[in-house]
Short mmCIF file of C-alpha atoms and ligand atoms in Angstrom, two decimals:
data_model
loop_
_atom_site.label_atom_id
_atom_site.label_comp_id
_atom_site.label_asym_id
_atom_site.label_seq_id
_atom_site.Cartn_x
_atom_site.Cartn_y
_atom_site.Cartn_z
CA MET A 1 85.92 158.15 122.30
CA GLY A 2 84.92 161.24 123.91
CA LYS A 3 87.31 163.56 122.03
CA LEU A 4 86.96 161.92 118.73
CA LEU A 5 83.08 162.45 118.31
CA ALA A 6 83.61 165.88 119.28
CA LEU A 7 86.38 165.86 116.67
CA ALA A 8 83.89 164.20 114.12
CA LEU A 9 81.37 167.33 114.69
CA VAL A 10 83.60 169.42 114.50
CA GLY A 11 84.13 168.33 111.14
CA ILE A 12 81.29 168.12 110.04
CA VAL A 13 80.02 171.68 111.38
CA GLY A 14 83.12 172.84 109.29
CA ALA A 15 82.48 171.23 105.93
CA LEU A 16 78.77 172.18 106.54
CA ILE A 17 79.90 175.61 105.91
CA GLY A 18 82.80 174.98 103.67
CA GLU A 19 79.86 174.62 101.81
CA ARG A 20 78.07 177.08 102.87
CA ILE A 21 80.42 179.20 102.21
CA VAL A 22 81.39 178.07 98.09
CA SER A 23 77.44 178.03 97.25
CA PHE A 24 77.34 181.76 99.12
CA ARG A 25 80.33 182.91 96.67
CA ASN A 26 78.63 181.15 93.41
CA SER A 27 74.93 182.08 94.29
CA VAL A 28 75.42 185.39 96.15
CA CYS A 29 78.04 187.13 95.79
CA ALA A 30 78.42 185.67 92.44
CA SER A 31 80.63 187.06 89.74
CA ARG A 32 81.93 186.86 86.93
CA LYS A 33 84.55 189.00 84.73
CA VAL A 34 82.06 191.48 82.11
CA THR A 35 83.07 191.99 78.71
CA PRO A 36 81.79 195.22 77.89
CA LYS A 37 79.09 194.91 75.19
CA ARG A 38 78.14 198.21 74.36
CA LEU A 39 75.25 199.80 72.31
CA PRO A 40 75.41 202.93 69.38
CA ASN A 41 74.22 206.23 70.72
CA CYS A 42 74.27 205.20 74.92
CA HIS A 43 74.22 208.04 76.69
CA LEU A 44 73.73 209.18 80.52
CA VAL A 45 70.63 209.94 81.58
CA LYS A 46 70.45 214.05 82.81
CA GLY A 47 68.08 213.87 86.02
CA ILE A 48 69.29 210.99 87.26
CA GLU A 49 71.74 210.75 89.94
CA PHE A 50 70.81 208.22 91.90
CA GLY A 51 69.11 205.36 91.72
CA SER A 52 66.53 204.27 88.83
CA GLU A 53 66.06 201.31 90.66
CA ASP A 54 63.26 199.93 88.38
CA ILE A 55 61.05 201.64 85.24
CA ASP A 56 58.06 201.10 83.83
CA ILE A 57 57.11 203.00 80.67
CA LEU A 58 53.26 203.58 79.28
CA PRO A 59 52.01 202.95 75.99
CA ASN A 60 52.38 206.42 75.75
CA GLY A 61 55.97 206.39 76.04
CA LEU A 62 55.86 208.18 79.48
CA ALA A 63 58.32 206.30 81.87
CA PHE A 64 57.67 206.43 85.64
CA ILE A 65 61.07 205.22 87.61
CA SER A 66 62.16 205.32 91.43
CA SER A 67 64.86 207.44 92.52
CA GLY A 68 66.84 207.05 95.45
CA PHE A 69 66.07 203.75 96.56
CA LYS A 70 68.23 203.18 100.28
CA TYR A 71 69.32 199.47 101.89
CA PRO A 72 70.79 198.60 104.50
CA THR A 73 73.04 196.22 102.67
CA LEU A 74 73.41 198.56 99.40
CA LYS A 75 75.46 202.17 98.61
CA SER A 76 73.61 205.05 98.51
CA PHE A 77 74.90 208.76 97.10
CA VAL A 78 72.21 210.42 98.84
CA PRO A 79 72.06 208.86 102.35
CA ASP A 80 69.98 211.83 103.66
CA LYS A 81 67.81 212.10 100.60
CA SER A 82 64.25 211.41 100.76
CA GLY A 83 62.90 208.74 97.50
CA GLU A 84 60.50 210.42 94.60
CA ILE A 85 59.28 209.16 91.19
CA LEU A 86 60.75 210.81 88.37
CA LEU A 87 59.15 210.90 85.01
CA MET A 88 60.98 210.96 81.42
CA ASP A 89 59.27 210.97 78.36
CA LEU A 90 60.23 209.47 75.07
CA ASN A 91 58.71 210.35 72.64
CA GLU A 92 60.90 214.07 73.45
CA ASN A 93 64.16 214.15 70.82
CA ASN A 94 66.47 214.56 74.43
CA PRO A 95 64.62 213.60 77.41
CA ARG A 96 65.86 214.18 80.95
CA ALA A 97 64.24 212.55 84.04
CA THR A 98 62.10 215.02 86.38
CA GLU A 99 61.22 214.98 89.66
CA VAL A 100 57.10 213.93 89.95
CA LYS A 101 55.06 216.22 92.24
CA ILE A 102 53.40 214.42 94.91
CA SER A 103 50.10 214.95 96.25
CA SER A 104 49.85 216.37 100.56
CA GLY A 105 49.33 213.79 102.83
CA PHE A 106 51.34 211.89 101.52
CA ASN A 107 54.84 211.50 103.65
CA LEU A 108 57.51 212.61 101.70
CA VAL A 109 60.63 212.26 104.34
CA SER A 110 60.00 208.19 104.42
CA PHE A 111 59.63 207.95 101.34
CA ASN A 112 61.85 205.11 99.43
CA PRO A 113 60.81 203.65 96.26
CA HIS A 114 61.67 200.50 95.40
CA GLY A 115 59.60 198.08 92.50
CA ILE A 116 56.93 199.90 90.82
CA SER A 117 53.79 198.74 88.38
CA THR A 118 51.91 200.74 86.28
CA PHE A 119 47.78 199.65 86.02
CA ILE A 120 45.89 201.83 83.25
CA ASP A 121 42.80 201.39 83.53
CA LYS A 122 39.26 200.56 80.92
CA ASP A 123 38.69 204.55 80.98
CA ASP A 124 42.37 205.12 80.93
CA THR A 125 43.15 206.00 84.07
CA VAL A 126 46.73 205.80 84.81
CA TYR A 127 47.76 203.83 88.36
CA LEU A 128 51.63 203.86 89.55
CA PHE A 129 52.01 201.15 92.76
CA VAL A 130 55.07 201.56 94.58
CA VAL A 131 56.80 199.74 96.91
CA ASN A 132 57.94 201.87 99.73
CA HIS A 133 60.38 200.73 103.10
CA PRO A 134 60.09 204.49 105.06
CA LYS A 135 62.11 203.29 108.27
CA GLY A 136 62.84 199.76 106.99
CA LYS A 137 59.27 198.88 107.00
CA SER A 138 57.04 197.30 103.61
CA THR A 139 54.30 199.21 102.00
CA VAL A 140 52.93 198.85 99.20
CA GLU A 141 51.27 202.49 97.66
CA LEU A 142 48.96 203.77 94.96
CA PHE A 143 48.98 206.69 93.01
CA GLN A 144 46.75 207.79 90.66
CA PHE A 145 48.59 209.92 87.71
CA VAL A 146 47.04 213.16 86.60
CA GLU A 147 47.93 213.55 82.74
CA LYS A 148 47.12 217.52 82.94
CA ASP A 149 50.54 218.53 84.96
CA ARG A 150 51.90 214.68 85.18
CA SER A 151 51.75 214.76 88.78
CA LEU A 152 50.84 211.96 91.40
CA VAL A 153 47.94 211.49 93.49
CA HIS A 154 48.28 209.26 96.51
CA LEU A 155 45.63 207.19 97.07
CA LYS A 156 45.84 204.31 99.31
CA THR A 157 48.38 202.12 101.76
CA PHE A 158 48.21 198.28 101.41
CA ARG A 159 50.04 196.89 104.70
CA HIS A 160 49.55 193.22 105.48
CA GLU A 161 51.71 190.67 107.57
CA LEU A 162 52.53 188.67 104.55
CA LEU A 163 54.64 191.48 102.66
CA GLN A 164 56.73 191.60 104.79
CA SER A 165 59.77 192.31 102.77
CA VAL A 166 58.34 193.20 99.29
CA ASN A 167 60.23 193.71 96.37
CA ASP A 168 59.11 194.77 93.24
CA ILE A 169 55.08 194.48 92.20
CA LEU A 170 53.10 193.73 90.02
CA ALA A 171 49.19 195.34 89.27
CA LEU A 172 46.31 193.67 88.08
CA SER A 173 44.07 196.29 88.87
CA PRO A 174 43.37 198.87 91.23
CA ASP A 175 42.93 197.11 94.35
CA THR A 176 45.06 193.91 93.63
CA PHE A 177 48.78 192.71 92.79
CA TYR A 178 51.48 190.35 93.17
CA ALA A 179 54.13 191.26 95.27
CA THR A 180 57.64 189.63 95.61
CA ASN A 181 59.09 189.47 99.18
CA ASP A 182 63.18 189.40 99.08
CA LYS A 183 63.61 187.90 103.08
CA TYR A 184 61.66 184.89 104.84
CA PHE A 185 63.22 187.21 108.02
CA THR A 186 62.66 191.18 108.70
CA GLU A 187 65.70 191.02 111.74
CA PRO A 188 68.89 192.48 110.16
CA THR A 189 71.12 189.72 111.47
CA LEU A 190 68.19 186.58 110.63
CA ALA A 191 67.96 188.64 107.73
CA LEU A 192 71.79 188.46 106.78
CA LEU A 193 72.40 184.45 107.53
CA GLU A 194 68.89 183.55 105.70
CA MET A 195 70.85 185.00 102.65
CA PHE A 196 74.01 182.68 104.20
CA LEU A 197 72.72 179.90 104.66
CA GLY A 198 70.44 179.71 101.33
CA LEU A 199 67.68 179.44 102.50
CA PRO A 200 64.40 179.29 99.12
CA TRP A 201 62.44 180.75 101.97
CA THR A 202 60.80 183.90 99.69
CA ASN A 203 57.74 184.16 98.11
CA VAL A 204 54.64 185.47 95.59
CA VAL A 205 51.76 187.16 97.69
CA TYR A 206 48.65 187.68 95.96
CA TYR A 207 46.47 190.91 97.21
CA SER A 208 43.22 191.74 97.24
CA PRO A 209 40.20 193.13 99.25
CA LYS A 210 38.82 189.88 100.02
CA GLU A 211 41.57 187.43 100.42
CA VAL A 212 45.24 187.73 100.51
CA LYS A 213 47.82 184.60 100.15
CA GLU A 214 51.19 183.16 99.37
CA VAL A 215 50.96 181.76 95.58
CA ALA A 216 54.38 180.56 94.89
CA LYS A 217 57.02 180.23 97.11
CA GLY A 218 60.28 178.68 97.27
CA PHE A 219 62.73 180.61 95.39
CA TYR A 220 66.11 182.58 97.15
CA ILE A 221 65.53 186.11 97.04
CA ALA A 222 62.44 186.75 94.84
CA ASN A 223 63.49 189.80 92.78
CA GLY A 224 61.70 190.86 89.76
CA ILE A 225 57.94 189.58 88.80
CA ASN A 226 55.95 190.91 85.55
CA ILE A 227 53.08 188.98 83.50
CA SER A 228 53.19 188.48 79.77
CA PRO A 229 51.38 190.69 76.99
CA ASN A 230 48.17 188.32 76.89
CA GLY A 231 48.42 187.94 80.91
CA GLN A 232 48.14 184.38 80.75
CA TYR A 233 51.95 183.48 82.23
CA VAL A 234 53.77 185.72 85.19
CA TYR A 235 57.33 185.70 85.11
CA VAL A 236 59.74 185.80 88.57
CA ALA A 237 62.82 186.17 88.85
CA ASP A 238 64.68 184.70 91.82
CA PHE A 239 68.57 187.23 92.60
CA GLN A 240 69.96 184.48 94.24
CA GLY A 241 68.55 181.81 92.46
CA HIS A 242 69.66 182.95 89.11
CA ASN A 243 67.02 182.50 86.93
CA ILE A 244 63.54 183.12 86.22
CA HIS A 245 60.31 180.86 86.81
CA VAL A 246 57.34 180.89 85.02
CA PHE A 247 53.95 180.20 86.01
CA GLU A 248 50.52 180.22 84.51
CA LYS A 249 48.66 182.35 86.09
CA HIS A 250 45.16 181.33 86.62
CA ALA A 251 40.97 183.23 87.29
CA ASN A 252 41.43 182.05 91.02
CA SER A 253 45.25 184.02 90.57
CA SER A 254 46.35 180.93 91.89
CA LEU A 255 49.65 180.43 90.14
CA THR A 256 51.42 177.07 88.30
CA PRO A 257 55.50 176.37 87.88
CA VAL A 258 55.41 175.33 84.30
CA LYS A 259 59.25 175.98 83.86
CA VAL A 260 62.38 177.48 85.22
CA LEU A 261 64.52 178.99 82.96
CA GLN A 262 68.75 179.39 84.02
CA LEU A 263 70.85 182.35 83.53
CA ASP A 264 74.30 182.43 84.62
CA THR A 265 74.32 186.25 86.65
CA LEU A 266 71.98 187.99 89.56
CA VAL A 267 68.33 188.47 87.76
CA ASP A 268 67.21 192.18 89.39
CA ASN A 269 63.79 193.11 87.30
CA ILE A 270 62.06 191.92 84.69
CA PHE A 271 59.93 194.51 81.66
CA VAL A 272 57.74 192.97 78.91
CA ASP A 273 57.76 194.24 76.09
CA PRO A 274 53.80 194.59 75.32
CA TYR A 275 54.40 194.43 71.57
CA THR A 276 56.68 190.88 71.36
CA GLY A 277 56.50 189.81 74.61
CA ASP A 278 60.40 189.30 74.60
CA LEU A 279 61.13 189.61 78.21
CA TRP A 280 64.30 192.46 79.45
CA VAL A 281 65.79 191.62 82.04
CA GLY A 282 68.04 194.10 84.13
CA CYS A 283 70.66 191.88 86.27
CA SER A 284 74.01 192.09 87.65
CA PRO A 285 77.49 190.08 86.92
CA ASN A 286 78.69 190.84 90.74
CA GLY A 287 77.25 190.42 93.57
CA LEU A 288 79.68 191.01 96.00
CA LYS A 289 80.67 194.10 94.15
CA LEU A 290 76.94 195.55 94.47
CA PHE A 291 76.84 194.86 98.33
CA LEU A 292 80.85 196.28 98.69
CA TYR A 293 80.71 199.40 97.45
CA ASP A 294 84.60 200.09 96.34
CA PRO A 295 84.30 203.32 93.24
CA GLU A 296 87.54 202.15 91.93
CA ASN A 297 85.65 198.68 91.65
CA PRO A 298 82.24 198.69 90.51
CA PRO A 299 80.19 196.92 90.40
CA GLY A 300 79.53 196.28 86.19
CA SER A 301 76.11 195.92 84.46
CA GLU A 302 74.35 193.51 82.26
CA VAL A 303 71.04 193.46 80.18
CA LEU A 304 69.78 190.30 79.06
CA ARG A 305 66.80 189.69 76.10
CA ILE A 306 65.07 186.88 76.49
CA GLN A 307 62.36 185.92 73.36
CA ASP A 308 59.91 182.78 73.25
CA ILE A 309 61.05 182.23 77.22
CA HIS A 310 57.62 179.96 75.78
CA SER A 311 59.74 177.88 73.53
CA GLU A 312 61.58 174.59 73.82
CA LYS A 313 64.72 176.90 73.14
CA PRO A 314 64.28 180.06 74.63
CA THR A 315 66.82 182.99 73.24
CA VAL A 316 68.94 184.95 75.96
CA THR A 317 70.53 187.44 74.17
CA GLN A 318 73.38 189.83 76.34
CA VAL A 319 72.61 193.17 74.63
CA TYR A 320 74.45 195.04 77.22
CA ALA A 321 77.40 194.26 79.19
CA ASP A 322 79.95 197.04 81.72
CA ASP A 323 82.81 197.33 83.77
CA GLY A 324 81.54 199.84 85.45
CA SER A 325 83.34 202.24 84.11
CA GLU A 326 80.02 203.05 82.10
CA LEU A 327 77.62 201.79 84.21
CA GLN A 328 77.41 200.79 87.70
CA GLY A 329 75.18 198.17 88.88
CA SER A 330 71.97 198.07 86.70
CA SER A 331 68.76 196.32 88.45
CA VAL A 332 66.37 196.88 84.93
CA ALA A 333 66.02 197.11 81.29
CA ALA A 334 62.51 199.19 79.51
CA VAL A 335 62.86 199.78 76.31
CA HIS A 336 60.37 201.75 73.88
CA ALA A 337 60.08 202.10 70.33
CA ASN A 338 63.43 201.52 69.08
CA LYS A 339 64.75 203.32 73.02
CA LEU A 340 66.87 200.94 75.62
CA LEU A 341 66.36 202.03 79.04
CA ILE A 342 68.86 200.62 81.81
CA GLY A 343 68.55 201.66 85.14
CA THR A 344 70.50 200.96 88.16
CA VAL A 345 70.50 200.23 92.09
CA PHE A 346 71.43 203.07 93.41
CA HIS A 347 74.06 204.87 89.99
CA ARG A 348 73.00 206.78 86.98
CA ALA A 349 70.85 205.62 83.48
CA LEU A 350 71.70 205.21 80.45
CA SER A 351 70.12 205.73 76.85
CA CYS A 352 70.60 203.70 74.42
CA ASP A 353 69.33 203.37 70.33
CA LEU A 354 68.51 199.70 69.39
C1 LIG B 401 42.63 177.60 90.76
O1 LIG B 401 42.72 177.41 89.59
C2 LIG B 401 43.30 176.31 88.86
C3 LIG B 401 43.62 176.26 87.61
O2 LIG B 401 41.78 176.21 87.24
C4 LIG B 401 43.12 174.61 89.93
O3 LIG B 401 43.19 173.71 89.69
C5 LIG B 401 43.03 175.02 91.59
O4 LIG B 401 43.00 174.15 92.13
C6 LIG B 401 42.66 176.70 91.87
N1 LIG B 401 42.92 177.06 93.03
C7 LIG B 401 42.11 176.83 93.82
C8 LIG B 401 42.68 177.15 95.70
O5 LIG B 401 40.69 177.34 94.35
#
């Protein structure tokens, strides 16, 4: 009887592990065969060699790019080099990306920029929020952009116990923001187990000087976050869940769920076109290739455009797709005028005409 029970237990545990492996393969390691879909007039951006994980573009055409991102499970071509913020002026004919000078007093050596978000104040002051991972920790850095010499002055570092594993950020004012956490556990083994078991324990946190609180939860890996042009809706990408969550934003900064748009790819950063309200999403069609990098068989890229997300039937268009021969591991797609900029986790960046 004892043996039978033991055998049954082994069977149950085995079945559970098997189910987890299948579910893991279908979520994080999801891998679609990518049929390339190219755009005309694309070229790799000069000055970007080591990633362009997140991109935000000001209405005047200045694009901020986070580069040199390092993460324990992800490839980096420059493991010993600090990360940096790059700037590109999309008004130029053939713009290249150049490093933005950051004021002294900020620790550049441990700079490891991830998600970014710009905010323009009533007096036209431009602020740049940057998620940073100095020595594997999570902080949010606030910079002011100085137009005159196109440099950044570091103003402040935000830290909080609820900001344990920040991925992306949405600036609401010079001292309030929403941030996504992509993990519940920060300890690496537990974090891997969390991902493997598919625990939907990640969240969105609201930060203000008066109050820091969780405003949404239940994501497998909460990733990109952005807001509708009218400021009424917040969009959150769940990388492992392959979907985008739409929330209504209230005056008290709480979020209530409106709908979930299911997609067939690992969704990373979300850029919202300020004029049309369309969502542009940088996606990973093959998660396993992203995490287990093989230069002979690199991860592909995919850009989705979502129109009318608030309607009954949003239109989802695959604008760009590549098997990795042109662009590896896209993470963001941002538009300005008729230009599309596609950024990547650790590879280069592509500029295309739409
Ligand atoms: C925030 O506002 C919403 C909408 O008015 C309301 O339903 C919710 O209870 C409020 N939350 C808090 C914590 O006050």
